[in-house]
Short mmCIF file of N, CA and C in Angstrom, two decimals:
data_model
loop_
_atom_site.label_atom_id
_atom_site.label_comp_id
_atom_site.label_asym_id
_atom_site.label_seq_id
_atom_site.Cartn_x
_atom_site.Cartn_y
_atom_site.Cartn_z
N UNK A 1375 13.58 -6.32 -7.45
CA UNK A 1375 13.55 -5.03 -6.02
C UNK A 1375 13.88 -3.85 -6.95
N UNK A 1376 13.16 -2.91 -6.64
CA UNK A 1376 13.08 -1.73 -6.77
C UNK A 1376 14.50 -0.80 -6.25
N UNK A 1377 14.67 0.09 -7.05
CA UNK A 1377 15.72 0.63 -6.80
C UNK A 1377 15.96 1.33 -5.83
N UNK A 1378 14.42 1.85 -4.86
CA UNK A 1378 14.26 2.38 -3.03
C UNK A 1378 14.84 1.21 -2.51
N UNK A 1379 14.49 0.32 -2.74
CA UNK A 1379 14.60 -1.03 -1.75
C UNK A 1379 15.77 -1.44 -1.86
N UNK A 1380 16.84 -1.26 -2.56
CA UNK A 1380 18.34 -1.50 -2.61
C UNK A 1380 18.86 -0.38 -2.13
N UNK A 1381 18.37 1.20 -2.56
CA UNK A 1381 19.44 1.98 -1.75
C UNK A 1381 19.14 2.13 0.02
N UNK A 1382 17.60 1.48 0.38
CA UNK A 1382 17.67 1.29 2.04
C UNK A 1382 18.27 0.19 2.54
N UNK A 1383 18.56 -0.72 1.41
CA UNK A 1383 19.47 -1.85 2.48
C UNK A 1383 20.82 -1.42 1.93
N UNK A 1384 21.19 -0.42 1.13
CA UNK A 1384 22.38 -0.27 1.09
C UNK A 1384 23.37 0.78 1.82
N UNK A 1385 22.29 1.85 2.30
CA UNK A 1385 22.58 2.49 3.19
C UNK A 1385 22.64 2.26 4.58
N UNK A 1386 21.58 1.29 4.92
CA UNK A 1386 21.30 0.36 6.36
C UNK A 1386 22.59 -0.56 6.40
N UNK A 1387 22.89 -1.32 5.40
CA UNK A 1387 24.34 -1.65 5.61
C UNK A 1387 25.64 -0.91 5.96
N UNK A 1388 25.58 0.04 4.99
CA UNK A 1388 27.05 0.90 5.07
C UNK A 1388 27.10 1.17 6.14
N UNK A 1389 25.58 2.21 7.09
CA UNK A 1389 25.41 2.91 8.14
C UNK A 1389 26.05 1.86 9.00
N UNK A 1390 25.51 0.46 9.14
CA UNK A 1390 26.22 -0.54 10.37
C UNK A 1390 27.56 -0.71 9.81
N UNK A 1391 28.07 -0.84 8.69
CA UNK A 1391 29.41 -1.18 8.68
C UNK A 1391 30.34 -0.15 9.26
N UNK A 1392 29.86 1.09 9.25
CA UNK A 1392 30.85 2.04 10.26
C UNK A 1392 30.15 2.56 11.37
N UNK A 1393 29.67 1.20 12.11
CA UNK A 1393 29.30 1.82 13.45
C UNK A 1393 27.88 2.75 14.02
N UNK A 1394 27.52 3.12 12.63
CA UNK A 1394 26.73 4.59 12.85
C UNK A 1394 25.35 3.49 13.36
N UNK A 1395 24.28 4.38 13.69
CA UNK A 1395 22.76 4.07 14.29
C UNK A 1395 22.05 4.28 12.73
N UNK A 1396 21.17 3.67 12.32
CA UNK A 1396 20.34 3.81 11.15
C UNK A 1396 18.90 3.75 11.26
N UNK A 1397 18.89 5.29 10.99
CA UNK A 1397 17.78 6.34 11.71
C UNK A 1397 16.91 6.38 10.33
N UNK A 1398 16.16 6.12 9.29
CA UNK A 1398 15.90 6.43 7.88
C UNK A 1398 14.72 7.58 8.65
N UNK A 1399 15.00 8.29 7.46
CA UNK A 1399 14.10 9.69 7.69
C UNK A 1399 12.37 9.94 7.55
N UNK A 1400 11.50 9.98 8.51
CA UNK A 1400 10.22 10.37 8.36
C UNK A 1400 9.80 11.35 8.66
N UNK A 1401 9.34 12.26 7.60
CA UNK A 1401 8.47 13.40 7.52
C UNK A 1401 7.86 13.27 8.77
N UNK A 1402 8.28 14.72 9.36
CA UNK A 1402 7.23 14.83 10.77
C UNK A 1402 7.96 14.12 12.04
N UNK A 1403 8.86 12.83 11.76
CA UNK A 1403 9.28 12.14 13.09
C UNK A 1403 10.81 12.71 13.27
N UNK A 1404 10.64 12.87 14.79
CA UNK A 1404 11.86 13.22 15.54
C UNK A 1404 12.79 11.84 15.55
N UNK A 1405 11.84 10.91 15.44
CA UNK A 1405 12.64 9.67 16.05
C UNK A 1405 12.39 9.24 17.51
N UNK A 1406 11.95 9.85 18.39
CA UNK A 1406 11.50 9.78 19.66
C UNK A 1406 10.46 9.37 19.94
N UNK A 1407 9.01 9.50 18.94
CA UNK A 1407 7.82 9.10 18.96
C UNK A 1407 7.37 7.89 18.05
N UNK A 1408 8.44 7.07 18.11
CA UNK A 1408 7.86 5.67 17.22
C UNK A 1408 7.15 5.24 17.76
N UNK A 1409 6.78 5.16 19.46
CA UNK A 1409 5.63 4.56 19.78
C UNK A 1409 4.65 4.67 19.39
N UNK A 1410 4.15 6.02 19.24
CA UNK A 1410 3.31 6.68 18.73
C UNK A 1410 2.79 6.65 17.44
N UNK A 1411 3.80 6.66 16.33
CA UNK A 1411 3.55 7.22 15.10
C UNK A 1411 2.51 6.36 14.21
N UNK A 1412 1.39 7.29 13.97
CA UNK A 1412 0.87 6.30 12.83
C UNK A 1412 1.49 5.87 11.67
N UNK A 1413 2.40 5.96 11.26
CA UNK A 1413 3.10 5.20 10.12
C UNK A 1413 3.76 4.43 10.27
N UNK A 1414 3.37 3.92 11.40
CA UNK A 1414 4.26 2.45 11.66
C UNK A 1414 2.96 1.50 12.12
N UNK A 1415 3.46 -0.12 11.41
CA UNK A 1415 2.40 -0.74 11.71
C UNK A 1415 2.73 -1.72 12.44
N UNK A 1416 2.10 -2.77 12.96
CA UNK A 1416 2.14 -3.50 14.40
C UNK A 1416 2.64 -4.76 13.89
N UNK A 1417 2.87 -5.92 14.49
CA UNK A 1417 3.09 -7.39 14.35
C UNK A 1417 3.66 -7.92 15.79
N UNK A 1418 3.14 -9.30 16.25
CA UNK A 1418 3.95 -10.19 16.78
C UNK A 1418 4.76 -11.09 16.38
N UNK A 1419 5.47 -11.45 17.71
CA UNK A 1419 6.98 -12.81 16.99
C UNK A 1419 5.93 -13.71 17.02
N UNK A 1420 6.24 -14.55 16.18
CA UNK A 1420 5.65 -16.05 15.90
C UNK A 1420 6.88 -16.85 16.36
N UNK A 1421 7.92 -17.21 16.02
CA UNK A 1421 9.24 -17.77 16.15
C UNK A 1421 9.82 -18.00 17.62
N UNK A 1422 10.25 -18.95 18.27
CA UNK A 1422 10.52 -18.98 19.48
C UNK A 1422 11.70 -17.65 19.82
N UNK A 1423 12.97 -17.78 18.93
CA UNK A 1423 13.79 -16.56 19.23
C UNK A 1423 14.14 -16.27 17.22
N UNK A 1424 13.79 -15.37 16.62
CA UNK A 1424 13.71 -14.35 15.97
C UNK A 1424 15.21 -13.21 16.06
N UNK A 1425 16.16 -13.67 14.97
CA UNK A 1425 16.96 -12.70 15.14
C UNK A 1425 16.76 -11.25 14.32
N UNK A 1426 17.19 -10.08 14.49
CA UNK A 1426 17.52 -8.94 14.28
C UNK A 1426 18.46 -9.12 13.27
N UNK A 1427 18.52 -8.39 11.94
CA UNK A 1427 20.07 -8.51 11.07
C UNK A 1427 19.91 -7.00 10.35
N UNK A 1428 21.02 -6.86 9.85
CA UNK A 1428 21.40 -5.11 9.51
C UNK A 1428 21.17 -5.45 7.84
N UNK A 1429 20.86 -6.61 7.18
CA UNK A 1429 20.29 -6.41 6.22
C UNK A 1429 19.50 -7.54 5.98
N UNK A 1430 18.58 -7.33 4.81
CA UNK A 1430 17.03 -8.65 4.82
C UNK A 1430 17.71 -10.09 4.43
N UNK A 1431 18.66 -10.17 4.73
CA UNK A 1431 19.00 -11.90 4.04
C UNK A 1431 19.84 -12.33 5.44
N UNK A 1432 19.74 -13.57 5.77
CA UNK A 1432 20.58 -14.56 6.93
C UNK A 1432 22.14 -14.34 6.51
N UNK A 1433 22.58 -14.17 5.75
CA UNK A 1433 23.92 -13.94 6.05
C UNK A 1433 24.53 -12.40 6.50
N UNK A 1434 23.62 -11.75 6.55
CA UNK A 1434 24.04 -10.38 7.35
C UNK A 1434 24.23 -10.14 9.08
N UNK A 1435 24.62 -9.75 9.44
CA UNK A 1435 25.31 -9.38 10.66
C UNK A 1435 23.85 -9.67 11.64
N UNK A 1436 24.23 -10.05 12.68
CA UNK A 1436 23.04 -10.30 13.61
C UNK A 1436 23.16 -9.38 14.49
N UNK A 1437 22.16 -8.29 15.09
CA UNK A 1437 22.34 -7.30 15.67
C UNK A 1437 20.99 -6.99 16.72
N UNK A 1438 20.30 -8.19 16.91
CA UNK A 1438 20.22 -8.27 18.04
C UNK A 1438 18.68 -9.42 17.92
N UNK A 1439 17.96 -9.85 18.71
CA UNK A 1439 16.42 -10.97 19.07
C UNK A 1439 15.30 -10.30 19.52
N UNK A 1440 14.44 -11.01 19.02
CA UNK A 1440 13.25 -11.05 19.74
C UNK A 1440 12.54 -12.22 19.79
N UNK A 1441 11.59 -12.11 20.96
CA UNK A 1441 11.35 -13.95 21.27
C UNK A 1441 9.60 -13.75 20.96
N UNK A 1442 9.05 -14.95 20.97
CA UNK A 1442 7.83 -15.38 20.63
C UNK A 1442 6.94 -14.73 21.62
N UNK A 1443 5.70 -13.80 21.03
CA UNK A 1443 4.83 -13.08 21.49
C UNK A 1443 5.16 -12.02 22.05
N UNK A 1444 6.33 -11.37 21.49
CA UNK A 1444 6.91 -9.85 21.98
C UNK A 1444 5.93 -9.00 20.75
N UNK A 1445 5.67 -8.10 20.75
CA UNK A 1445 4.87 -6.65 19.81
C UNK A 1445 6.30 -6.08 19.33
N UNK A 1446 5.81 -6.18 17.98
CA UNK A 1446 6.73 -4.84 17.53
C UNK A 1446 6.44 -4.01 16.82
N UNK A 1447 7.06 -2.95 16.28
CA UNK A 1447 6.78 -1.58 15.68
C UNK A 1447 7.23 -2.02 14.07
N UNK A 1448 6.99 -1.82 13.03
CA UNK A 1448 7.44 -2.27 11.67
C UNK A 1448 7.35 -0.78 10.80
N UNK A 1449 8.43 -0.24 10.28
CA UNK A 1449 8.36 0.67 9.72
C UNK A 1449 7.82 0.11 8.42
N UNK A 1450 8.40 -0.56 7.93
CA UNK A 1450 7.93 -1.02 5.93
C UNK A 1450 8.60 -2.39 5.79
N UNK A 1451 8.60 -2.83 4.22
CA UNK A 1451 8.77 -3.69 4.31
C UNK A 1451 9.29 -4.24 2.54
N UNK A 1452 10.35 -4.79 2.66
CA UNK A 1452 11.13 -5.08 1.32
C UNK A 1452 11.41 -6.17 1.17
N UNK A 1453 11.90 -6.36 -0.36
CA UNK A 1453 11.86 -8.02 -0.58
C UNK A 1453 13.24 -8.47 -0.23
N UNK A 1454 13.56 -9.38 0.35
CA UNK A 1454 14.83 -10.21 0.57
C UNK A 1454 14.88 -11.60 0.47
N UNK A 1455 16.07 -12.28 1.10
CA UNK A 1455 16.07 -13.92 1.11
C UNK A 1455 14.76 -14.54 1.15
N UNK A 1456 14.39 -15.33 0.67
CA UNK A 1456 13.43 -16.24 0.88
C UNK A 1456 13.89 -16.96 1.84
N UNK A 1457 12.83 -16.93 3.13
CA UNK A 1457 12.43 -17.85 3.91
C UNK A 1457 11.07 -18.58 3.96
N UNK A 1458 11.35 -20.07 3.84
CA UNK A 1458 10.05 -20.69 4.02
C UNK A 1458 8.90 -20.21 2.94
N UNK A 1459 9.38 -20.07 1.62
CA UNK A 1459 8.42 -19.34 0.40
C UNK A 1459 8.03 -17.74 0.86
N UNK A 1460 8.24 -17.05 2.02
CA UNK A 1460 8.29 -15.37 2.25
C UNK A 1460 9.28 -14.95 1.81
N UNK A 1461 9.41 -13.95 0.74
CA UNK A 1461 10.38 -12.99 0.88
C UNK A 1461 10.32 -11.83 1.22
N UNK A 1462 9.52 -11.42 2.03
CA UNK A 1462 9.62 -10.25 2.88
C UNK A 1462 10.16 -9.88 3.83
N UNK A 1463 10.31 -9.03 3.83
CA UNK A 1463 11.45 -8.34 5.18
C UNK A 1463 11.27 -7.24 5.77
N UNK A 1464 11.02 -7.37 7.02
CA UNK A 1464 10.53 -5.83 7.70
C UNK A 1464 11.52 -4.89 8.86
N UNK A 1465 11.42 -3.81 8.30
CA UNK A 1465 12.45 -2.97 8.86
C UNK A 1465 11.94 -2.47 10.45
N UNK A 1466 12.33 -2.90 11.28
CA UNK A 1466 11.88 -2.45 12.70
C UNK A 1466 12.64 -1.32 13.46
N UNK A 1467 11.92 -0.11 13.48
CA UNK A 1467 12.55 0.91 14.38
C UNK A 1467 12.89 0.62 15.69
N UNK A 1468 12.43 0.10 16.38
CA UNK A 1468 12.62 -0.22 17.86
C UNK A 1468 14.34 -0.29 18.24
N UNK A 1469 15.15 0.78 18.62
CA UNK A 1469 15.96 0.50 18.95
C UNK A 1469 16.95 0.47 18.20
N UNK A 1470 17.35 -0.84 17.10
CA UNK A 1470 18.57 -0.63 16.22
C UNK A 1470 18.33 -0.59 14.91
N UNK A 1471 16.89 -0.28 14.93
CA UNK A 1471 16.68 0.06 13.17
C UNK A 1471 16.84 -1.36 12.43
N UNK A 1472 16.24 -2.48 12.57
CA UNK A 1472 17.28 -3.67 12.36
C UNK A 1472 16.12 -4.64 11.53
N UNK A 1473 16.29 -5.61 10.56
CA UNK A 1473 15.76 -6.31 9.39
C UNK A 1473 15.34 -7.29 10.46
N UNK A 1474 14.17 -7.74 10.13
CA UNK A 1474 13.41 -8.95 10.50
C UNK A 1474 12.30 -9.79 9.37
N UNK A 1475 12.97 -11.24 9.53
CA UNK A 1475 12.25 -11.77 8.29
C UNK A 1475 10.49 -11.81 8.48
N UNK A 1476 9.62 -11.35 7.60
CA UNK A 1476 8.45 -11.60 8.37
C UNK A 1476 7.83 -12.99 7.95
N UNK A 1477 8.40 -13.83 7.67
CA UNK A 1477 7.64 -15.43 7.87
C UNK A 1477 7.43 -15.52 9.26
N UNK A 1478 8.52 -14.74 10.20
CA UNK A 1478 8.32 -15.19 11.61
C UNK A 1478 7.21 -13.94 12.60
N UNK A 1479 7.00 -13.03 11.68
CA UNK A 1479 5.99 -11.79 12.42
C UNK A 1479 4.85 -11.90 11.57
N UNK A 1480 3.68 -11.95 12.72
CA UNK A 1480 1.94 -11.86 12.35
C UNK A 1480 1.69 -10.51 12.51
N UNK A 1481 1.06 -9.94 11.19
CA UNK A 1481 0.66 -8.78 11.30
C UNK A 1481 -0.31 -8.12 12.32
N UNK A 1482 -0.39 -7.28 12.44
CA UNK A 1482 -1.69 -7.29 13.57
C UNK A 1482 -2.30 -5.51 12.83
N UNK A 1483 -3.40 -5.53 12.19
CA UNK A 1483 -3.93 -4.52 11.44
C UNK A 1483 -3.55 -4.99 10.10
N UNK A 1484 -3.28 -3.72 9.42
CA UNK A 1484 -2.74 -4.06 7.94
C UNK A 1484 -1.48 -4.20 7.55
N UNK A 1485 -1.11 -4.87 6.48
CA UNK A 1485 0.23 -5.03 6.06
C UNK A 1485 1.09 -3.67 6.15
N UNK A 1486 2.71 -4.16 6.52
CA UNK A 1486 2.94 -2.90 6.35
C UNK A 1486 3.33 -2.38 4.77
N UNK A 1487 3.50 -1.09 4.55
CA UNK A 1487 3.93 0.02 3.38
C UNK A 1487 5.11 -0.43 2.88
N UNK A 1488 5.78 -0.72 1.44
CA UNK A 1488 6.45 -0.61 0.94
C UNK A 1488 7.94 -0.07 1.25
N UNK A 1489 9.01 -0.24 1.37
CA UNK A 1489 10.30 0.91 1.87
C UNK A 1489 10.46 1.89 0.31
#
């Protein structure tokens, strides 16, 4: 795992542990325009229920959930816990800035960039 990925994971975990919101900075993005941000990627949930987590592994805190067919915005991807042969996790900016296992999200368009 790259130093940058470890930093994103550490900062995300620390902010959530302190009860704060996690909002990675994106140049030119004030956080209110995520819906139309060209730096975001798209996907659709394939699991019946997909748990959203505070870090890219199943042992982290559950902070939300999504359901099959829901479309999601994806900020970036990182390496995390291996889920059925796929160790990629996506950082989702909608609402809580949560992590979701990429195994359960089908990309719409190009694959997300690395965090």
